[in-house]
Short mmCIF file of C-alpha atoms in Angstrom, two decimals:
data_model
loop_
_atom_site.label_atom_id
_atom_site.label_comp_id
_atom_site.label_asym_id
_atom_site.label_seq_id
_atom_site.Cartn_x
_atom_site.Cartn_y
_atom_site.Cartn_z
CA MET J 1 0.00 0.00 0.00
CA GLY J 2 2.82 2.37 0.89
CA PHE J 3 4.51 1.69 -2.45
CA TYR J 4 1.46 2.81 -4.41
CA ALA J 5 0.99 5.86 -2.18
CA VAL J 6 4.56 6.96 -2.94
CA GLN J 7 4.11 6.30 -6.66
CA SER J 8 0.91 8.34 -6.60
CA LEU J 9 2.84 11.25 -5.10
CA ASN J 10 5.54 10.79 -7.74
CA ALA J 11 2.83 10.97 -10.38
CA LEU J 12 1.35 14.06 -8.73
CA SER J 13 4.70 15.89 -8.70
CA PHE J 14 5.26 15.10 -12.39
CA SER J 15 1.68 16.14 -13.14
CA MET J 16 2.36 19.53 -11.56
CA LEU J 17 5.22 20.13 -13.98
CA LEU J 18 2.98 19.13 -16.88
CA LEU J 19 0.22 21.37 -15.55
CA LEU J 20 2.37 24.49 -15.25
CA THR J 21 3.92 23.93 -18.67
CA GLY J 22 0.54 23.16 -20.22
CA LEU J 23 -1.04 26.24 -18.65
CA GLY J 24 1.73 28.42 -20.06
CA LEU J 25 1.07 27.05 -23.53
CA SER J 26 -2.70 27.17 -23.10
CA VAL J 27 -2.74 30.82 -22.03
CA VAL J 28 -1.29 32.00 -25.35
CA LEU J 29 -3.23 29.52 -27.48
CA ASN J 30 -6.60 30.21 -25.89
CA LEU J 31 -6.36 33.89 -25.04
CA MET J 32 -4.38 35.05 -28.07
CA ASN J 33 -5.18 32.32 -30.62
CA PHE J 34 -1.45 32.00 -31.27
CA VAL J 35 0.37 28.66 -31.65
CA ASN J 36 3.72 29.04 -29.88
CA LEU J 37 5.97 26.02 -30.39
CA THR J 38 8.92 27.79 -28.77
CA HIS J 39 7.36 27.10 -25.37
CA GLY J 40 9.58 24.06 -24.83
CA SER J 41 12.61 26.33 -25.26
CA PHE J 42 11.42 28.47 -22.33
CA PHE J 43 11.22 25.31 -20.21
CA LEU J 44 14.75 24.25 -21.15
CA LEU J 45 16.10 27.76 -20.53
CA GLY J 46 14.52 27.72 -17.07
CA ALA J 47 16.00 24.27 -16.40
CA TYR J 48 19.53 25.45 -17.25
CA ILE J 49 19.09 28.57 -15.13
CA GLY J 50 17.88 26.41 -12.24
CA VAL J 51 20.88 24.07 -12.53
CA TYR J 52 23.48 26.84 -12.57
CA TRP J 53 21.77 28.99 -9.97
CA LEU J 54 21.40 26.15 -7.46
CA ALA J 55 25.09 25.31 -7.93
CA SER J 56 26.21 28.94 -7.47
CA GLY J 57 25.66 29.16 -3.73
CA ALA J 58 23.19 32.04 -4.08
CA PRO J 59 19.89 31.88 -2.14
CA TRP J 60 18.20 28.81 -3.63
CA TRP J 61 14.68 30.21 -3.60
CA LEU J 62 15.69 32.98 -6.02
CA ALA J 63 16.30 30.40 -8.75
CA PHE J 64 12.60 30.24 -9.55
CA PRO J 65 11.81 33.98 -9.88
CA VAL J 66 15.06 34.41 -11.83
CA ALA J 67 14.02 31.64 -14.24
CA PHE J 68 10.61 33.28 -14.57
CA VAL J 69 12.14 36.69 -15.34
CA ALA J 70 14.72 35.31 -17.80
CA ALA J 71 12.15 33.29 -19.76
CA GLY J 72 9.69 36.18 -19.54
CA LEU J 73 12.30 38.53 -20.99
CA ALA J 74 12.88 36.11 -23.87
CA GLY J 75 9.13 36.02 -24.43
CA PHE J 76 8.95 39.82 -24.35
CA LEU J 77 11.63 40.17 -27.03
CA LEU J 78 10.01 37.54 -29.22
CA GLU J 79 6.60 39.17 -28.85
CA ARG J 80 7.96 42.47 -30.10
CA PHE J 81 9.47 40.70 -33.09
CA PRO J 82 8.53 38.50 -34.84
CA PHE J 83 5.46 37.13 -32.99
CA ARG J 84 3.45 40.36 -33.21
CA GLN J 85 3.67 40.30 -36.99
CA PHE J 86 2.13 36.80 -37.09
CA TYR J 87 -0.91 37.17 -34.81
CA ALA J 88 -3.25 37.75 -37.73
CA ARG J 89 -1.77 35.00 -39.89
CA THR J 90 -2.89 31.39 -40.16
CA HIS J 91 -1.97 28.76 -37.60
CA LEU J 92 0.19 27.01 -40.19
CA MET J 93 2.32 30.14 -40.61
CA GLN J 94 2.61 30.45 -36.82
CA VAL J 95 3.68 26.82 -36.53
CA LEU J 96 6.37 27.23 -39.19
CA LEU J 97 7.71 30.38 -37.52
CA THR J 98 7.75 29.15 -33.93
CA TYR J 99 9.03 25.65 -34.74
CA GLY J 100 11.89 27.15 -36.75
CA LEU J 101 12.74 29.44 -33.84
CA SER J 102 12.66 26.49 -31.43
CA VAL J 103 15.27 24.68 -33.55
CA ILE J 104 17.48 27.78 -33.52
CA PHE J 105 17.13 28.18 -29.75
CA ALA J 106 17.94 24.49 -29.21
CA ASP J 107 21.24 24.91 -31.07
CA LEU J 108 22.03 28.15 -29.21
CA MET J 109 21.48 26.49 -25.83
CA ARG J 110 23.53 23.48 -26.89
CA TRP J 111 26.32 25.88 -27.83
CA GLY J 112 25.98 27.93 -24.65
CA PHE J 113 25.37 25.21 -22.04
CA GLY J 114 26.93 22.16 -23.67
CA ALA J 115 25.51 18.84 -24.81
CA GLN J 116 25.93 16.91 -21.56
CA ILE J 117 23.19 16.11 -19.07
CA LEU J 118 23.26 18.58 -16.16
CA SER J 119 21.64 17.65 -12.85
CA ALA J 120 20.51 20.27 -10.36
CA GLU J 121 21.92 20.34 -6.84
CA ILE J 122 18.94 20.10 -4.50
CA PRO J 123 19.14 22.86 -1.86
CA GLU J 124 19.87 21.68 1.66
CA ALA J 125 16.48 22.86 2.93
CA LEU J 126 14.72 20.54 0.47
CA ARG J 127 16.97 17.51 0.78
CA GLY J 128 16.03 14.39 2.64
CA VAL J 129 12.87 12.35 2.71
CA VAL J 130 9.66 11.94 4.63
CA PHE J 131 8.20 8.54 5.37
CA ILE J 132 4.75 7.70 4.07
CA MET J 133 3.53 4.32 5.30
CA ASP J 134 7.16 3.38 6.00
CA MET J 135 8.16 4.32 2.43
CA PRO J 136 10.59 7.25 1.82
CA PHE J 137 9.51 10.14 -0.37
CA PRO J 138 11.74 13.11 -1.35
CA ILE J 139 10.92 16.44 0.28
CA TYR J 140 11.78 18.24 -2.99
CA ARG J 141 8.92 16.50 -4.77
CA LEU J 142 6.53 17.59 -2.03
CA PHE J 143 7.79 21.12 -2.61
CA ILE J 144 7.00 20.81 -6.33
CA ILE J 145 3.47 19.63 -5.55
CA GLY J 146 2.77 22.48 -3.12
CA PHE J 147 4.47 25.23 -5.11
CA GLY J 148 2.95 24.07 -8.40
CA ALA J 149 -0.56 23.90 -6.98
CA ALA J 150 -0.25 27.39 -5.48
CA LEU J 151 1.06 28.84 -8.75
CA ALA J 152 -1.68 27.18 -10.82
CA PHE J 153 -4.34 28.51 -8.44
CA ALA J 154 -2.88 32.02 -8.66
CA LEU J 155 -2.97 31.92 -12.46
CA TRP J 156 -6.57 30.70 -12.44
CA PHE J 157 -7.56 33.48 -10.05
CA VAL J 158 -5.89 36.18 -12.16
CA ILE J 159 -7.41 34.99 -15.45
CA ASP J 160 -10.90 34.10 -14.22
CA ARG J 161 -11.53 36.33 -11.21
CA THR J 162 -9.88 39.70 -11.86
CA ILE J 163 -10.63 42.71 -14.03
CA TRP J 164 -7.33 42.23 -15.87
CA GLY J 165 -8.32 38.68 -16.81
CA ALA J 166 -11.70 39.93 -18.06
CA VAL J 167 -9.94 42.54 -20.19
CA VAL J 168 -7.66 39.88 -21.70
CA ARG J 169 -10.63 37.70 -22.60
CA ALA J 170 -12.41 40.72 -24.05
CA CYS J 171 -9.39 41.44 -26.27
CA VAL J 172 -9.78 38.00 -27.83
CA THR J 173 -13.53 38.41 -28.36
CA ASP J 174 -13.49 41.96 -29.74
CA ARG J 175 -10.13 43.70 -29.84
CA GLY J 176 -11.53 46.77 -31.56
CA PHE J 177 -14.12 47.36 -28.83
CA VAL J 178 -11.47 47.15 -26.10
CA GLU J 179 -9.33 49.70 -27.92
CA THR J 180 -12.30 52.11 -28.01
CA LEU J 181 -12.14 52.08 -24.20
CA GLY J 182 -8.62 53.51 -24.37
CA LEU J 183 -6.80 50.30 -23.53
CA ASP J 184 -3.62 49.33 -25.37
CA THR J 185 -4.28 45.77 -26.53
CA ARG J 186 -0.70 45.35 -27.72
CA ARG J 187 0.58 45.81 -24.18
CA ILE J 188 -2.03 43.37 -22.90
CA PHE J 189 -0.96 40.69 -25.39
CA THR J 190 2.68 41.36 -24.52
CA ALA J 191 1.90 40.79 -20.83
CA VAL J 192 0.11 37.52 -21.64
CA LEU J 193 3.07 36.21 -23.63
CA VAL J 194 5.52 37.24 -20.90
CA ILE J 195 3.47 35.37 -18.29
CA SER J 196 3.27 32.33 -20.56
CA ALA J 197 7.02 32.30 -21.17
CA GLY J 198 7.69 32.88 -17.48
CA LEU J 199 5.54 29.88 -16.56
CA GLY J 200 7.61 27.78 -18.94
CA GLY J 201 10.82 29.04 -17.34
CA ILE J 202 9.71 28.47 -13.76
CA SER J 203 8.46 24.99 -14.69
CA GLY J 204 11.89 24.18 -16.09
CA ALA J 205 13.63 25.42 -12.94
CA LEU J 206 11.34 23.28 -10.79
CA GLY J 207 11.77 20.27 -13.05
CA ALA J 208 15.56 20.51 -13.14
CA GLY J 209 15.69 18.78 -9.77
CA ILE J 210 14.03 15.63 -11.11
CA LEU J 211 14.41 15.75 -14.91
CA SER J 212 17.87 17.41 -15.17
CA ALA J 213 18.64 19.62 -18.19
CA TYR J 214 19.86 18.37 -21.56
CA PRO J 215 19.44 19.06 -25.29
CA GLY J 216 16.17 17.57 -26.51
CA LEU J 217 14.29 18.12 -23.25
CA ASP J 218 12.55 21.10 -24.84
CA GLU J 219 10.99 18.94 -27.57
CA GLU J 220 9.95 16.22 -25.12
CA VAL J 221 8.26 18.73 -22.85
CA LEU J 222 6.60 20.57 -25.74
CA ILE J 223 4.98 17.37 -27.02
CA LEU J 224 3.66 16.52 -23.55
CA ALA J 225 2.37 20.07 -23.06
CA LEU J 226 0.54 19.96 -26.40
CA ILE J 227 -1.06 16.64 -25.41
CA VAL J 228 -2.16 18.13 -22.09
CA VAL J 229 -3.73 21.19 -23.73
CA VAL J 230 -5.48 19.33 -26.56
CA ALA J 231 -6.67 16.34 -24.52
CA GLY J 232 -7.95 18.59 -21.76
CA GLY J 233 -10.05 20.68 -24.11
CA LEU J 234 -9.06 24.00 -25.63
CA GLY J 235 -10.00 27.01 -23.55
CA THR J 236 -10.74 25.19 -20.29
CA PHE J 237 -8.63 25.50 -17.16
CA ARG J 238 -10.30 22.50 -15.51
CA GLY J 239 -9.66 20.37 -18.58
CA THR J 240 -5.95 21.22 -18.54
CA VAL J 241 -5.73 20.23 -14.87
CA LEU J 242 -7.49 16.91 -15.44
CA SER J 243 -5.44 16.14 -18.55
CA ALA J 244 -2.14 16.89 -16.76
CA LEU J 245 -3.13 14.58 -13.90
CA LEU J 246 -4.20 11.81 -16.27
CA LEU J 247 -1.01 11.97 -18.35
CA GLY J 248 1.21 12.28 -15.28
CA PHE J 249 -0.34 9.24 -13.59
CA ALA J 250 -0.38 7.23 -16.84
CA MET J 251 3.31 7.86 -17.49
CA THR J 252 4.37 7.20 -13.90
CA PHE J 253 2.47 3.95 -13.39
CA SER J 254 3.26 2.64 -16.87
CA LYS J 255 6.96 3.00 -15.96
CA VAL J 256 6.25 0.94 -12.85
CA TRP J 257 4.24 -1.81 -14.53
CA VAL J 258 5.62 -1.96 -18.09
CA PRO J 259 8.86 0.09 -18.14
CA GLU J 260 9.84 -1.13 -21.62
CA PHE J 261 6.62 0.25 -23.13
CA SER J 262 5.86 3.07 -20.71
CA ASN J 263 5.66 5.84 -23.31
CA VAL J 264 3.62 3.69 -25.67
CA VAL J 265 1.08 2.84 -22.98
CA ALA J 266 0.78 6.40 -21.67
CA LEU J 267 0.39 7.97 -25.10
CA ALA J 268 -2.05 5.22 -26.14
CA VAL J 269 -4.23 6.18 -23.17
CA MET J 270 -4.28 9.82 -24.30
CA ALA J 271 -4.93 8.82 -27.91
CA ALA J 272 -7.87 6.67 -26.82
CA LEU J 273 -9.17 9.62 -24.83
CA LEU J 274 -9.08 11.87 -27.89
CA VAL J 275 -10.87 9.25 -29.97
CA ALA J 276 -13.60 8.92 -27.35
CA LEU J 277 -13.77 12.66 -26.59
CA PRO J 278 -12.63 14.64 -29.65
CA GLU J 279 -13.31 17.96 -27.91
CA GLY J 280 -11.25 16.96 -24.87
CA LEU J 281 -12.05 16.03 -21.30
CA VAL J 282 -13.91 19.29 -20.74
CA ALA J 283 -15.60 20.73 -23.81
CA ARG J 284 -15.62 24.51 -24.00
CA LYS J 285 -19.09 25.96 -23.54
CA VAL J 286 -20.26 28.02 -26.50
CA ARG J 287 -23.34 30.17 -26.29
CA GLN J 288 -25.63 30.04 -29.28
CA VAL J 289 -27.74 33.11 -30.04
#
């Protein structure tokens, strides 16, 4: 019993990383109708920052806001050029642009950080284990669960329960009307992209302690984030949460039961879900007039 409790917590910690990364991708896709395939690059950048910061001897807790700011700055620069010029273009054009940029960024990070696998040094405050039903469980993973849940809740509150979130949603529905109110929609979209990129960066810094950082991690994470967003249902926060949990548990327990085919089993589960529910776990409500 204790073994499965620990594995469930392992799955929950991995699900939190998927959730934060998926939410970052979902925010831009749903609120701005922009397909950003460079999101995995933000995750990898945050992972490298987390590795080097935690090894520097500086206060460990600053690694996460620093990763958020660094990835957010990268998102800000990209939003100014060339993303802004592609908002009105087709999704295919956006995919070609952002995928090409992700390849460039992957080579730049390989050149800057090297091609070896880098593991993060867990801060002393988060080392050690707690015992759950006589089974050890790392304190750092508990930190990921708690911090990730708090961050996801904060994002939900800002988007769904504040005036700023209402303004962002209004920009998507009728940008021209919002501009008649004297609001600068370009600045609003810039803020959304910065938050999205920052979420990718902070997810990478959190994940560096369990996933390490290496070339190719950006593509792996991007694929999983896309699965989370699509399988959960476009435009639904609850769907993204449920999808991240389902994928995280499927991948974790498939590695326990059938390690040789873990990815096949986990992705087959998500594929079956999409066949059964083409609109995702939670279909977006559309009002008909």
